[in-house]
PDB file of C-alpha atoms in Angstrom:
ATOM      1  CA  UNK A   1      -1.962  45.815  -1.637  1.00  0.00           C
ATOM      2  CA  UNK A   2       1.666  46.896  -1.481  1.00  0.00           C
ATOM      3  CA  UNK A   3       2.945  47.404   2.047  1.00  0.00           C
ATOM      4  CA  UNK A   4       4.566  50.812   1.452  1.00  0.00           C
ATOM      5  CA  UNK A   5       1.242  52.326   0.354  1.00  0.00           C
ATOM      6  CA  UNK A   6      -0.547  51.386   3.577  1.00  0.00           C
ATOM      7  CA  UNK A   7      -1.936  54.179   5.684  1.00  0.00           C
ATOM      8  CA  UNK A   8      -0.918  54.379   9.380  1.00  0.00           C
ATOM      9  CA  UNK A   9      -4.363  53.024  10.350  1.00  0.00           C
ATOM     10  CA  UNK A  10      -3.918  50.060   8.057  1.00  0.00           C
ATOM     11  CA  UNK A  11      -0.446  49.397   9.437  1.00  0.00           C
ATOM     12  CA  UNK A  12      -1.801  49.445  12.972  1.00  0.00           C
ATOM     13  CA  UNK A  13      -4.582  47.089  11.968  1.00  0.00           C
ATOM     14  CA  UNK A  14      -2.073  44.705  10.428  1.00  0.00           C
ATOM     15  CA  UNK A  15      -0.045  44.804  13.632  1.00  0.00           C
ATOM     16  CA  UNK A  16      -3.066  43.945  15.783  1.00  0.00           C
ATOM     17  CA  UNK A  17      -4.251  41.273  13.353  1.00  0.00           C
ATOM     18  CA  UNK A  18      -0.804  39.673  13.353  1.00  0.00           C
ATOM     19  CA  UNK A  19      -0.939  39.398  17.140  1.00  0.00           C
ATOM     20  CA  UNK A  20      -4.122  37.305  17.015  1.00  0.00           C
ATOM     21  CA  UNK A  21      -3.184  35.362  13.895  1.00  0.00           C
ATOM     22  CA  UNK A  22      -2.593  31.680  14.512  1.00  0.00           C
ATOM     23  CA  UNK A  23       0.999  30.827  13.664  1.00  0.00           C
ATOM     24  CA  UNK A  24       1.502  28.231  10.972  1.00  0.00           C
ATOM     25  CA  UNK A  25       3.319  25.129  12.233  1.00  0.00           C
ATOM     26  CA  UNK A  26       5.795  25.169   9.311  1.00  0.00           C
ATOM     27  CA  UNK A  27       8.161  22.528  10.675  1.00  0.00           C
ATOM     28  CA  UNK A  28       5.320  20.158  11.593  1.00  0.00           C
ATOM     29  CA  UNK A  29       3.760  20.630   8.138  1.00  0.00           C
ATOM     30  CA  UNK A  30       7.105  19.917   6.469  1.00  0.00           C
ATOM     31  CA  UNK A  31       7.601  16.726   8.476  1.00  0.00           C
ATOM     32  CA  UNK A  32       4.079  15.465   7.699  1.00  0.00           C
ATOM     33  CA  UNK A  33       4.498  16.352   4.004  1.00  0.00           C
ATOM     34  CA  UNK A  34       7.854  14.551   3.951  1.00  0.00           C
ATOM     35  CA  UNK A  35       6.419  11.371   5.411  1.00  0.00           C
ATOM     36  CA  UNK A  36       3.178  11.316   3.400  1.00  0.00           C
ATOM     37  CA  UNK A  37       5.041  12.131   0.155  1.00  0.00           C
ATOM     38  CA  UNK A  38       7.589   9.486   1.083  1.00  0.00           C
ATOM     39  CA  UNK A  39       4.819   6.961   1.769  1.00  0.00           C
ATOM     40  CA  UNK A  40       3.379   7.593  -1.720  1.00  0.00           C
ATOM     41  CA  UNK A  41       6.853   7.024  -3.179  1.00  0.00           C
ATOM     42  CA  UNK A  42       7.218   3.804  -1.158  1.00  0.00           C
ATOM     43  CA  UNK A  43       3.904   2.591  -2.629  1.00  0.00           C
ATOM     44  CA  UNK A  44       5.271   3.496  -6.076  1.00  0.00           C
ATOM     45  CA  UNK A  45       8.498   1.606  -5.383  1.00  0.00           C
ATOM     46  CA  UNK A  46       6.532  -1.442  -4.197  1.00  0.00           C
ATOM     47  CA  UNK A  47       4.466  -1.337  -7.393  1.00  0.00           C
ATOM     48  CA  UNK A  48       7.634  -1.141  -9.493  1.00  0.00           C
ATOM     49  CA  UNK A  49       9.162  -4.129  -7.708  1.00  0.00           C
ATOM     50  CA  UNK A  50       5.870  -6.001  -8.137  1.00  0.00           C
ATOM     51  CA  UNK A  51       5.820  -5.287 -11.889  1.00  0.00           C
ATOM     52  CA  UNK A  52       9.380  -6.348 -12.576  1.00  0.00           C
ATOM     53  CA  UNK A  53       9.163  -9.390 -10.324  1.00  0.00           C
ATOM     54  CA  UNK A  54       5.906 -10.892 -11.569  1.00  0.00           C
ATOM     55  CA  UNK A  55       5.689  -9.525 -15.118  1.00  0.00           C
ATOM     56  CA  UNK A  56       7.996  -9.320 -18.098  1.00  0.00           C
ATOM     57  CA  UNK A  57       9.306  -5.818 -17.356  1.00  0.00           C
ATOM     58  CA  UNK A  58      12.806  -4.665 -16.542  1.00  0.00           C
ATOM     59  CA  UNK A  59      13.444  -2.214 -13.706  1.00  0.00           C
ATOM     60  CA  UNK A  60      13.503   0.594 -16.270  1.00  0.00           C
ATOM     61  CA  UNK A  61      10.397  -0.321 -18.255  1.00  0.00           C
ATOM     62  CA  UNK A  62       8.430  -1.155 -15.086  1.00  0.00           C
ATOM     63  CA  UNK A  63       8.251   2.562 -14.262  1.00  0.00           C
ATOM     64  CA  UNK A  64       5.645   3.131 -17.018  1.00  0.00           C
ATOM     65  CA  UNK A  65       2.927   0.833 -15.611  1.00  0.00           C
ATOM     66  CA  UNK A  66       3.876   2.039 -12.110  1.00  0.00           C
ATOM     67  CA  UNK A  67       3.127   5.654 -12.991  1.00  0.00           C
ATOM     68  CA  UNK A  68      -0.069   4.608 -14.793  1.00  0.00           C
ATOM     69  CA  UNK A  69      -1.235   2.664 -11.727  1.00  0.00           C
ATOM     70  CA  UNK A  70      -0.470   5.573  -9.390  1.00  0.00           C
ATOM     71  CA  UNK A  71      -2.415   7.945 -11.661  1.00  0.00           C
ATOM     72  CA  UNK A  72      -5.333   5.499 -11.761  1.00  0.00           C
ATOM     73  CA  UNK A  73      -5.383   5.110  -7.947  1.00  0.00           C
ATOM     74  CA  UNK A  74      -5.106   8.884  -7.392  1.00  0.00           C
ATOM     75  CA  UNK A  75      -7.929   9.584  -9.854  1.00  0.00           C
ATOM     76  CA  UNK A  76     -10.113   6.918  -8.251  1.00  0.00           C
ATOM     77  CA  UNK A  77      -9.480   8.256  -4.750  1.00  0.00           C
ATOM     78  CA  UNK A  78     -10.199  11.803  -5.974  1.00  0.00           C
ATOM     79  CA  UNK A  79     -13.478  10.619  -7.497  1.00  0.00           C
ATOM     80  CA  UNK A  80     -14.462   8.899  -4.264  1.00  0.00           C
ATOM     81  CA  UNK A  81     -13.615  12.058  -2.334  1.00  0.00           C
ATOM     82  CA  UNK A  82     -10.795  10.762  -0.123  1.00  0.00           C
ATOM     83  CA  UNK A  83      -7.859  12.555  -1.710  1.00  0.00           C
ATOM     84  CA  UNK A  84      -8.894  15.998  -0.426  1.00  0.00           C
ATOM     85  CA  UNK A  85      -9.016  14.689   3.139  1.00  0.00           C
ATOM     86  CA  UNK A  86      -5.516  13.249   2.854  1.00  0.00           C
ATOM     87  CA  UNK A  87      -4.294  16.474   1.207  1.00  0.00           C
ATOM     88  CA  UNK A  88      -5.706  18.562   4.066  1.00  0.00           C
ATOM     89  CA  UNK A  89      -3.399  16.781   6.485  1.00  0.00           C
ATOM     90  CA  UNK A  90      -0.419  16.133   4.221  1.00  0.00           C
ATOM     91  CA  UNK A  91      -0.280  19.406   2.250  1.00  0.00           C
ATOM     92  CA  UNK A  92       2.592  19.405  -0.225  1.00  0.00           C
ATOM     93  CA  UNK A  93       3.216  15.717   0.479  1.00  0.00           C
ATOM     94  CA  UNK A  94       0.276  14.825  -1.738  1.00  0.00           C
ATOM     95  CA  UNK A  95       0.688  17.727  -4.176  1.00  0.00           C
ATOM     96  CA  UNK A  96       4.223  17.136  -5.388  1.00  0.00           C
ATOM     97  CA  UNK A  97       4.295  13.532  -6.666  1.00  0.00           C
ATOM     98  CA  UNK A  98       2.566  12.350  -9.825  1.00  0.00           C
ATOM     99  CA  UNK A  99      -0.587  11.665  -7.813  1.00  0.00           C
ATOM    100  CA  UNK A 100      -0.967  15.390  -7.077  1.00  0.00           C
ATOM    101  CA  UNK A 101      -1.013  16.137 -10.775  1.00  0.00           C
ATOM    102  CA  UNK A 102      -3.626  13.421 -11.384  1.00  0.00           C
ATOM    103  CA  UNK A 103      -5.687  14.845  -8.539  1.00  0.00           C
ATOM    104  CA  UNK A 104      -5.582  18.384  -9.954  1.00  0.00           C
ATOM    105  CA  UNK A 105      -6.773  17.172 -13.370  1.00  0.00           C
ATOM    106  CA  UNK A 106      -9.454  14.817 -12.034  1.00  0.00           C
ATOM    107  CA  UNK A 107     -10.855  17.237  -9.455  1.00  0.00           C
ATOM    108  CA  UNK A 108     -11.135  20.044 -12.049  1.00  0.00           C
ATOM    109  CA  UNK A 109     -12.894  17.658 -14.454  1.00  0.00           C
ATOM    110  CA  UNK A 110     -15.358  16.544 -11.761  1.00  0.00           C
ATOM    111  CA  UNK A 111     -16.004  20.117 -10.649  1.00  0.00           C
ATOM    112  CA  UNK A 112     -16.937  21.343 -14.121  1.00  0.00           C
ATOM    113  CA  UNK A 113     -18.904  18.252 -15.203  1.00  0.00           C
ATOM    114  CA  UNK A 114     -22.237  20.085 -14.962  1.00  0.00           C
ATOM    115  CA  UNK A 115     -21.127  22.634 -17.579  1.00  0.00           C
ATOM    116  CA  UNK A 116     -20.987  19.948 -20.247  1.00  0.00           C
ATOM    117  CA  UNK A 117     -18.299  17.627 -21.501  1.00  0.00           C
ATOM    118  CA  UNK A 118     -16.716  19.834 -24.165  1.00  0.00           C
ATOM    119  CA  UNK A 119     -16.792  23.335 -22.660  1.00  0.00           C
ATOM    120  CA  UNK A 120     -17.050  22.174 -19.045  1.00  0.00           C
ATOM    121  CA  UNK A 121     -14.764  19.193 -18.588  1.00  0.00           C
ATOM    122  CA  UNK A 122     -12.598  19.727 -21.694  1.00  0.00           C
ATOM    123  CA  UNK A 123     -12.214  23.464 -21.152  1.00  0.00           C
ATOM    124  CA  UNK A 124     -11.509  23.433 -17.442  1.00  0.00           C
ATOM    125  CA  UNK A 125      -9.693  20.139 -16.943  1.00  0.00           C
ATOM    126  CA  UNK A 126      -6.260  21.761 -17.188  1.00  0.00           C
ATOM    127  CA  UNK A 127      -7.111  24.945 -15.317  1.00  0.00           C
ATOM    128  CA  UNK A 128      -4.980  23.877 -12.357  1.00  0.00           C
ATOM    129  CA  UNK A 129      -2.616  21.498 -14.128  1.00  0.00           C
ATOM    130  CA  UNK A 130      -2.041  23.844 -17.076  1.00  0.00           C
ATOM    131  CA  UNK A 131       0.484  25.966 -15.197  1.00  0.00           C
ATOM    132  CA  UNK A 132       2.418  22.816 -14.247  1.00  0.00           C
ATOM    133  CA  UNK A 133       2.497  21.700 -17.885  1.00  0.00           C
ATOM    134  CA  UNK A 134       3.595  25.139 -19.169  1.00  0.00           C
ATOM    135  CA  UNK A 135       6.326  25.694 -16.584  1.00  0.00           C
ATOM    136  CA  UNK A 136       7.386  22.042 -16.728  1.00  0.00           C
ATOM    137  CA  UNK A 137       7.838  22.266 -20.496  1.00  0.00           C
ATOM    138  CA  UNK A 138       9.677  25.595 -20.274  1.00  0.00           C
ATOM    139  CA  UNK A 139      11.942  24.304 -17.483  1.00  0.00           C
ATOM    140  CA  UNK A 140      12.659  21.102 -19.438  1.00  0.00           C
ATOM    141  CA  UNK A 141      13.542  23.168 -22.515  1.00  0.00           C
ATOM    142  CA  UNK A 142      15.891  25.460 -20.587  1.00  0.00           C
ATOM    143  CA  UNK A 143      17.575  22.589 -18.732  1.00  0.00           C
ATOM    144  CA  UNK A 144      18.073  20.552 -21.915  1.00  0.00           C
ATOM    145  CA  UNK A 145      19.478  23.649 -23.633  1.00  0.00           C
ATOM    146  CA  UNK A 146      21.991  24.121 -20.790  1.00  0.00           C
ATOM    147  CA  UNK A 147      22.869  20.415 -20.868  1.00  0.00           C
ATOM    148  CA  UNK A 148      23.420  20.453 -24.643  1.00  0.00           C
ATOM    149  CA  UNK A 149      25.640  23.529 -24.345  1.00  0.00           C
ATOM    150  CA  UNK A 150      27.658  21.941 -21.529  1.00  0.00           C
ATOM    151  CA  UNK A 151      28.045  18.667 -23.471  1.00  0.00           C
ATOM    152  CA  UNK A 152      29.169  20.526 -26.602  1.00  0.00           C
ATOM    153  CA  UNK A 153      31.607  22.593 -24.542  1.00  0.00           C
ATOM    154  CA  UNK A 154      33.015  19.342 -23.130  1.00  0.00           C
ATOM    155  CA  UNK A 155      32.250  20.197 -19.496  1.00  0.00           C
ATOM    156  CA  UNK A 156      30.124  17.069 -18.912  1.00  0.00           C
TER     157      UNK A 156
ATOM    158  CA  UNK B   1       5.051   6.996  23.257  1.00  0.00           C
ATOM    159  CA  UNK B   2       4.014   7.145  19.591  1.00  0.00           C
ATOM    160  CA  UNK B   3       7.166   9.076  18.694  1.00  0.00           C
ATOM    161  CA  UNK B   4       9.340   6.494  20.449  1.00  0.00           C
ATOM    162  CA  UNK B   5       7.595   3.647  18.593  1.00  0.00           C
ATOM    163  CA  UNK B   6       8.117   5.367  15.227  1.00  0.00           C
ATOM    164  CA  UNK B   7      11.806   5.966  16.028  1.00  0.00           C
ATOM    165  CA  UNK B   8      12.309   2.297  17.021  1.00  0.00           C
ATOM    166  CA  UNK B   9      10.595   1.075  13.823  1.00  0.00           C
ATOM    167  CA  UNK B  10      12.772   3.379  11.670  1.00  0.00           C
ATOM    168  CA  UNK B  11      16.002   2.232  13.361  1.00  0.00           C
ATOM    169  CA  UNK B  12      14.965  -1.437  13.005  1.00  0.00           C
ATOM    170  CA  UNK B  13      14.190  -0.938   9.311  1.00  0.00           C
ATOM    171  CA  UNK B  14      17.533   0.745   8.654  1.00  0.00           C
ATOM    172  CA  UNK B  15      19.417  -1.957  10.540  1.00  0.00           C
ATOM    173  CA  UNK B  16      17.578  -4.695   8.624  1.00  0.00           C
ATOM    174  CA  UNK B  17      18.461  -3.095   5.287  1.00  0.00           C
ATOM    175  CA  UNK B  18      22.164  -2.935   6.191  1.00  0.00           C
ATOM    176  CA  UNK B  19      22.197  -6.547   7.363  1.00  0.00           C
ATOM    177  CA  UNK B  20      20.559  -7.658   4.114  1.00  0.00           C
ATOM    178  CA  UNK B  21      23.192  -5.846   2.036  1.00  0.00           C
ATOM    179  CA  UNK B  22      25.993  -7.447   4.066  1.00  0.00           C
ATOM    180  CA  UNK B  23      24.478 -10.894   3.555  1.00  0.00           C
ATOM    181  CA  UNK B  24      24.712 -10.473  -0.208  1.00  0.00           C
ATOM    182  CA  UNK B  25      28.253  -9.184   0.037  1.00  0.00           C
ATOM    183  CA  UNK B  26      30.001 -11.918  -1.886  1.00  0.00           C
ATOM    184  CA  UNK B  27      29.595 -13.078  -5.456  1.00  0.00           C
ATOM    185  CA  UNK B  28      28.119 -16.423  -6.305  1.00  0.00           C
ATOM    186  CA  UNK B  29      31.023 -18.463  -7.585  1.00  0.00           C
ATOM    187  CA  UNK B  30      29.857 -21.169  -9.957  1.00  0.00           C
ATOM    188  CA  UNK B  31      33.002 -22.969 -11.023  1.00  0.00           C
ATOM    189  CA  UNK B  32      33.731 -24.462  -7.630  1.00  0.00           C
ATOM    190  CA  UNK B  33      30.140 -25.584  -7.016  1.00  0.00           C
ATOM    191  CA  UNK B  34      28.910 -26.436 -10.499  1.00  0.00           C
ATOM    192  CA  UNK B  35      32.138 -26.994 -12.384  1.00  0.00           C
ATOM    193  CA  UNK B  36      30.486 -26.127 -15.692  1.00  0.00           C
ATOM    194  CA  UNK B  37      32.726 -23.884 -17.773  1.00  0.00           C
ATOM    195  CA  UNK B  38      32.102 -20.853 -15.596  1.00  0.00           C
ATOM    196  CA  UNK B  39      35.690 -20.192 -14.540  1.00  0.00           C
ATOM    197  CA  UNK B  40      35.957 -17.006 -16.603  1.00  0.00           C
ATOM    198  CA  UNK B  41      32.710 -15.609 -15.223  1.00  0.00           C
ATOM    199  CA  UNK B  42      33.971 -16.325 -11.703  1.00  0.00           C
ATOM    200  CA  UNK B  43      37.190 -14.464 -12.482  1.00  0.00           C
ATOM    201  CA  UNK B  44      35.141 -11.516 -13.776  1.00  0.00           C
ATOM    202  CA  UNK B  45      33.016 -11.520 -10.625  1.00  0.00           C
ATOM    203  CA  UNK B  46      36.140 -11.345  -8.478  1.00  0.00           C
ATOM    204  CA  UNK B  47      37.356  -8.410 -10.559  1.00  0.00           C
ATOM    205  CA  UNK B  48      34.033  -6.573 -10.326  1.00  0.00           C
ATOM    206  CA  UNK B  49      33.799  -7.087  -6.580  1.00  0.00           C
ATOM    207  CA  UNK B  50      37.010  -5.088  -6.210  1.00  0.00           C
ATOM    208  CA  UNK B  51      35.058  -1.987  -7.220  1.00  0.00           C
ATOM    209  CA  UNK B  52      34.013   0.182  -4.274  1.00  0.00           C
ATOM    210  CA  UNK B  53      30.552   0.799  -5.704  1.00  0.00           C
ATOM    211  CA  UNK B  54      29.636  -2.874  -6.034  1.00  0.00           C
ATOM    212  CA  UNK B  55      27.877  -4.788  -3.265  1.00  0.00           C
ATOM    213  CA  UNK B  56      27.481  -8.091  -5.105  1.00  0.00           C
ATOM    214  CA  UNK B  57      27.630  -9.554  -8.593  1.00  0.00           C
ATOM    215  CA  UNK B  58      25.586 -12.153 -10.418  1.00  0.00           C
ATOM    216  CA  UNK B  59      26.424 -13.476 -13.843  1.00  0.00           C
ATOM    217  CA  UNK B  60      26.829 -16.381 -16.207  1.00  0.00           C
ATOM    218  CA  UNK B  61      28.735 -17.081 -19.381  1.00  0.00           C
ATOM    219  CA  UNK B  62      28.219 -19.092 -22.512  1.00  0.00           C
ATOM    220  CA  UNK B  63      31.427 -19.520 -24.481  1.00  0.00           C
ATOM    221  CA  UNK B  64      32.555 -15.928 -25.225  1.00  0.00           C
ATOM    222  CA  UNK B  65      29.240 -14.371 -24.216  1.00  0.00           C
ATOM    223  CA  UNK B  66      29.111 -12.967 -20.693  1.00  0.00           C
ATOM    224  CA  UNK B  67      26.358 -11.197 -18.758  1.00  0.00           C
ATOM    225  CA  UNK B  68      26.991  -9.612 -15.393  1.00  0.00           C
ATOM    226  CA  UNK B  69      24.508  -7.795 -13.175  1.00  0.00           C
ATOM    227  CA  UNK B  70      25.746  -5.525 -10.421  1.00  0.00           C
ATOM    228  CA  UNK B  71      24.122  -4.668  -7.138  1.00  0.00           C
ATOM    229  CA  UNK B  72      25.264  -1.106  -6.552  1.00  0.00           C
ATOM    230  CA  UNK B  73      25.541   0.708  -3.237  1.00  0.00           C
ATOM    231  CA  UNK B  74      22.598   3.053  -2.750  1.00  0.00           C
ATOM    232  CA  UNK B  75      24.718   6.220  -2.689  1.00  0.00           C
ATOM    233  CA  UNK B  76      26.299   5.286  -6.041  1.00  0.00           C
ATOM    234  CA  UNK B  77      22.996   4.771  -7.826  1.00  0.00           C
ATOM    235  CA  UNK B  78      23.147   8.399  -9.024  1.00  0.00           C
ATOM    236  CA  UNK B  79      26.070   7.463 -11.282  1.00  0.00           C
ATOM    237  CA  UNK B  80      24.927   4.146 -12.743  1.00  0.00           C
ATOM    238  CA  UNK B  81      26.149   4.957 -16.252  1.00  0.00           C
ATOM    239  CA  UNK B  82      29.664   5.728 -15.010  1.00  0.00           C
ATOM    240  CA  UNK B  83      29.745   2.595 -12.846  1.00  0.00           C
ATOM    241  CA  UNK B  84      28.631   0.416 -15.791  1.00  0.00           C
ATOM    242  CA  UNK B  85      31.348   1.921 -18.002  1.00  0.00           C
ATOM    243  CA  UNK B  86      33.998   1.424 -15.332  1.00  0.00           C
ATOM    244  CA  UNK B  87      32.915  -2.202 -14.851  1.00  0.00           C
ATOM    245  CA  UNK B  88      32.804  -2.826 -18.597  1.00  0.00           C
ATOM    246  CA  UNK B  89      36.309  -1.409 -19.082  1.00  0.00           C
ATOM    247  CA  UNK B  90      37.778  -3.523 -16.294  1.00  0.00           C
ATOM    248  CA  UNK B  91      36.191  -6.716 -17.690  1.00  0.00           C
ATOM    249  CA  UNK B  92      37.175  -5.854 -21.264  1.00  0.00           C
ATOM    250  CA  UNK B  93      40.779  -5.432 -20.146  1.00  0.00           C
ATOM    251  CA  UNK B  94      40.609  -8.921 -18.670  1.00  0.00           C
ATOM    252  CA  UNK B  95      38.909 -10.657 -21.615  1.00  0.00           C
ATOM    253  CA  UNK B  96      39.277  -8.489 -24.758  1.00  0.00           C
ATOM    254  CA  UNK B  97      37.669 -11.052 -27.078  1.00  0.00           C
ATOM    255  CA  UNK B  98      34.574 -11.696 -25.000  1.00  0.00           C
ATOM    256  CA  UNK B  99      31.139 -10.176 -25.632  1.00  0.00           C
ATOM    257  CA  UNK B 100      30.374  -8.505 -22.343  1.00  0.00           C
ATOM    258  CA  UNK B 101      27.087  -7.159 -21.055  1.00  0.00           C
ATOM    259  CA  UNK B 102      27.077  -5.231 -17.801  1.00  0.00           C
ATOM    260  CA  UNK B 103      23.741  -4.341 -16.252  1.00  0.00           C
ATOM    261  CA  UNK B 104      22.635  -2.599 -13.101  1.00  0.00           C
ATOM    262  CA  UNK B 105      18.984  -3.486 -13.628  1.00  0.00           C
ATOM    263  CA  UNK B 106      17.440  -5.346 -10.697  1.00  0.00           C
ATOM    264  CA  UNK B 107      15.306  -7.517 -12.998  1.00  0.00           C
ATOM    265  CA  UNK B 108      18.429  -8.729 -14.811  1.00  0.00           C
ATOM    266  CA  UNK B 109      20.064  -9.336 -11.422  1.00  0.00           C
ATOM    267  CA  UNK B 110      17.109 -11.520 -10.362  1.00  0.00           C
ATOM    268  CA  UNK B 111      17.081 -13.415 -13.672  1.00  0.00           C
ATOM    269  CA  UNK B 112      20.819 -14.082 -13.417  1.00  0.00           C
ATOM    270  CA  UNK B 113      20.436 -15.226  -9.820  1.00  0.00           C
ATOM    271  CA  UNK B 114      17.838 -17.732 -11.032  1.00  0.00           C
ATOM    272  CA  UNK B 115      20.094 -18.838 -13.890  1.00  0.00           C
ATOM    273  CA  UNK B 116      23.035 -19.291 -11.499  1.00  0.00           C
ATOM    274  CA  UNK B 117      20.826 -21.310  -9.182  1.00  0.00           C
ATOM    275  CA  UNK B 118      19.742 -23.509 -12.105  1.00  0.00           C
ATOM    276  CA  UNK B 119      23.335 -24.074 -13.230  1.00  0.00           C
ATOM    277  CA  UNK B 120      24.422 -24.856  -9.696  1.00  0.00           C
ATOM    278  CA  UNK B 121      21.665 -27.227  -8.635  1.00  0.00           C
ATOM    279  CA  UNK B 122      20.377 -28.886 -11.796  1.00  0.00           C
ATOM    280  CA  UNK B 123      23.495 -28.934 -13.928  1.00  0.00           C
ATOM    281  CA  UNK B 124      21.446 -27.642 -16.857  1.00  0.00           C
ATOM    282  CA  UNK B 125      22.366 -28.424 -20.453  1.00  0.00           C
ATOM    283  CA  UNK B 126      24.577 -26.088 -22.449  1.00  0.00           C
ATOM    284  CA  UNK B 127      21.744 -25.269 -24.836  1.00  0.00           C
ATOM    285  CA  UNK B 128      19.584 -24.262 -21.888  1.00  0.00           C
ATOM    286  CA  UNK B 129      22.263 -21.858 -20.640  1.00  0.00           C
ATOM    287  CA  UNK B 130      22.389 -20.324 -24.114  1.00  0.00           C
ATOM    288  CA  UNK B 131      18.606 -19.907 -24.172  1.00  0.00           C
ATOM    289  CA  UNK B 132      18.613 -18.222 -20.756  1.00  0.00           C
ATOM    290  CA  UNK B 133      21.406 -15.932 -21.873  1.00  0.00           C
ATOM    291  CA  UNK B 134      19.505 -14.922 -25.003  1.00  0.00           C
ATOM    292  CA  UNK B 135      16.359 -14.218 -22.973  1.00  0.00           C
ATOM    293  CA  UNK B 136      18.283 -11.964 -20.585  1.00  0.00           C
ATOM    294  CA  UNK B 137      19.943 -10.228 -23.548  1.00  0.00           C
ATOM    295  CA  UNK B 138      16.460  -9.481 -24.900  1.00  0.00           C
ATOM    296  CA  UNK B 139      15.618  -7.818 -21.587  1.00  0.00           C
ATOM    297  CA  UNK B 140      18.813  -5.783 -21.799  1.00  0.00           C
ATOM    298  CA  UNK B 141      17.715  -4.307 -25.126  1.00  0.00           C
ATOM    299  CA  UNK B 142      14.498  -2.857 -23.629  1.00  0.00           C
TER     300      UNK B 142
END
């Protein structure tokens, strides 16, 4: 409901409710998210170093199996039910990296498994991740358009 | 107590990273130790080390073919393409007829370190150096 349409009683209620509302520890949440997200990235970096040290990958091509491994681990942990517990503590720290995307796809697929594979899993798998895909694609298109224009103009 | 421990661990980690980078600060000169037709590559390494962005250089040569891998300072890793071009131009100015490959890939750096080690310690055959060079060139194409 829009704030300007609130009646005086509603406004007073909001005021009282705000007084008893538990304040969100924003700074603490940010710090935890930073460290948990960073820890996931460190694991990713370790995997990349492992791949290019022990296998026939270069630093550049090692990022493909690294991402695949991270997606596999995140999906497995989601299936076993641990990811949600980590996400409860870490918040955005687990949502932002590639593992968050894997989690959103896997958890939606697991949730709708009872509705059947085609209409249940297939239809609902991208319910959460769909918005990321749409806005990611649109953002990539806009950014590449700007980059092309800047390159053609000779700015970069 | 926990906060203090975390702070100490972080400081120790940062200090260790800096010390490691300093240890690698100089290029591995082959001509003086191995004496196997690597004088030009040593000259190139000296030239590349003059760049501010470069921490250390590894590289070998086979006749006119030269491969150099750069260890770049962390803050300069956002501009790897520019750094590679700058390094390539400086080497090309030095040896215009040489085929030069400049890489910032850590895998190539490791492979070249191994190749340098092999040249230095075992005095490997010329054909072996060529084979190693070709293998690293294959990696560069990926």
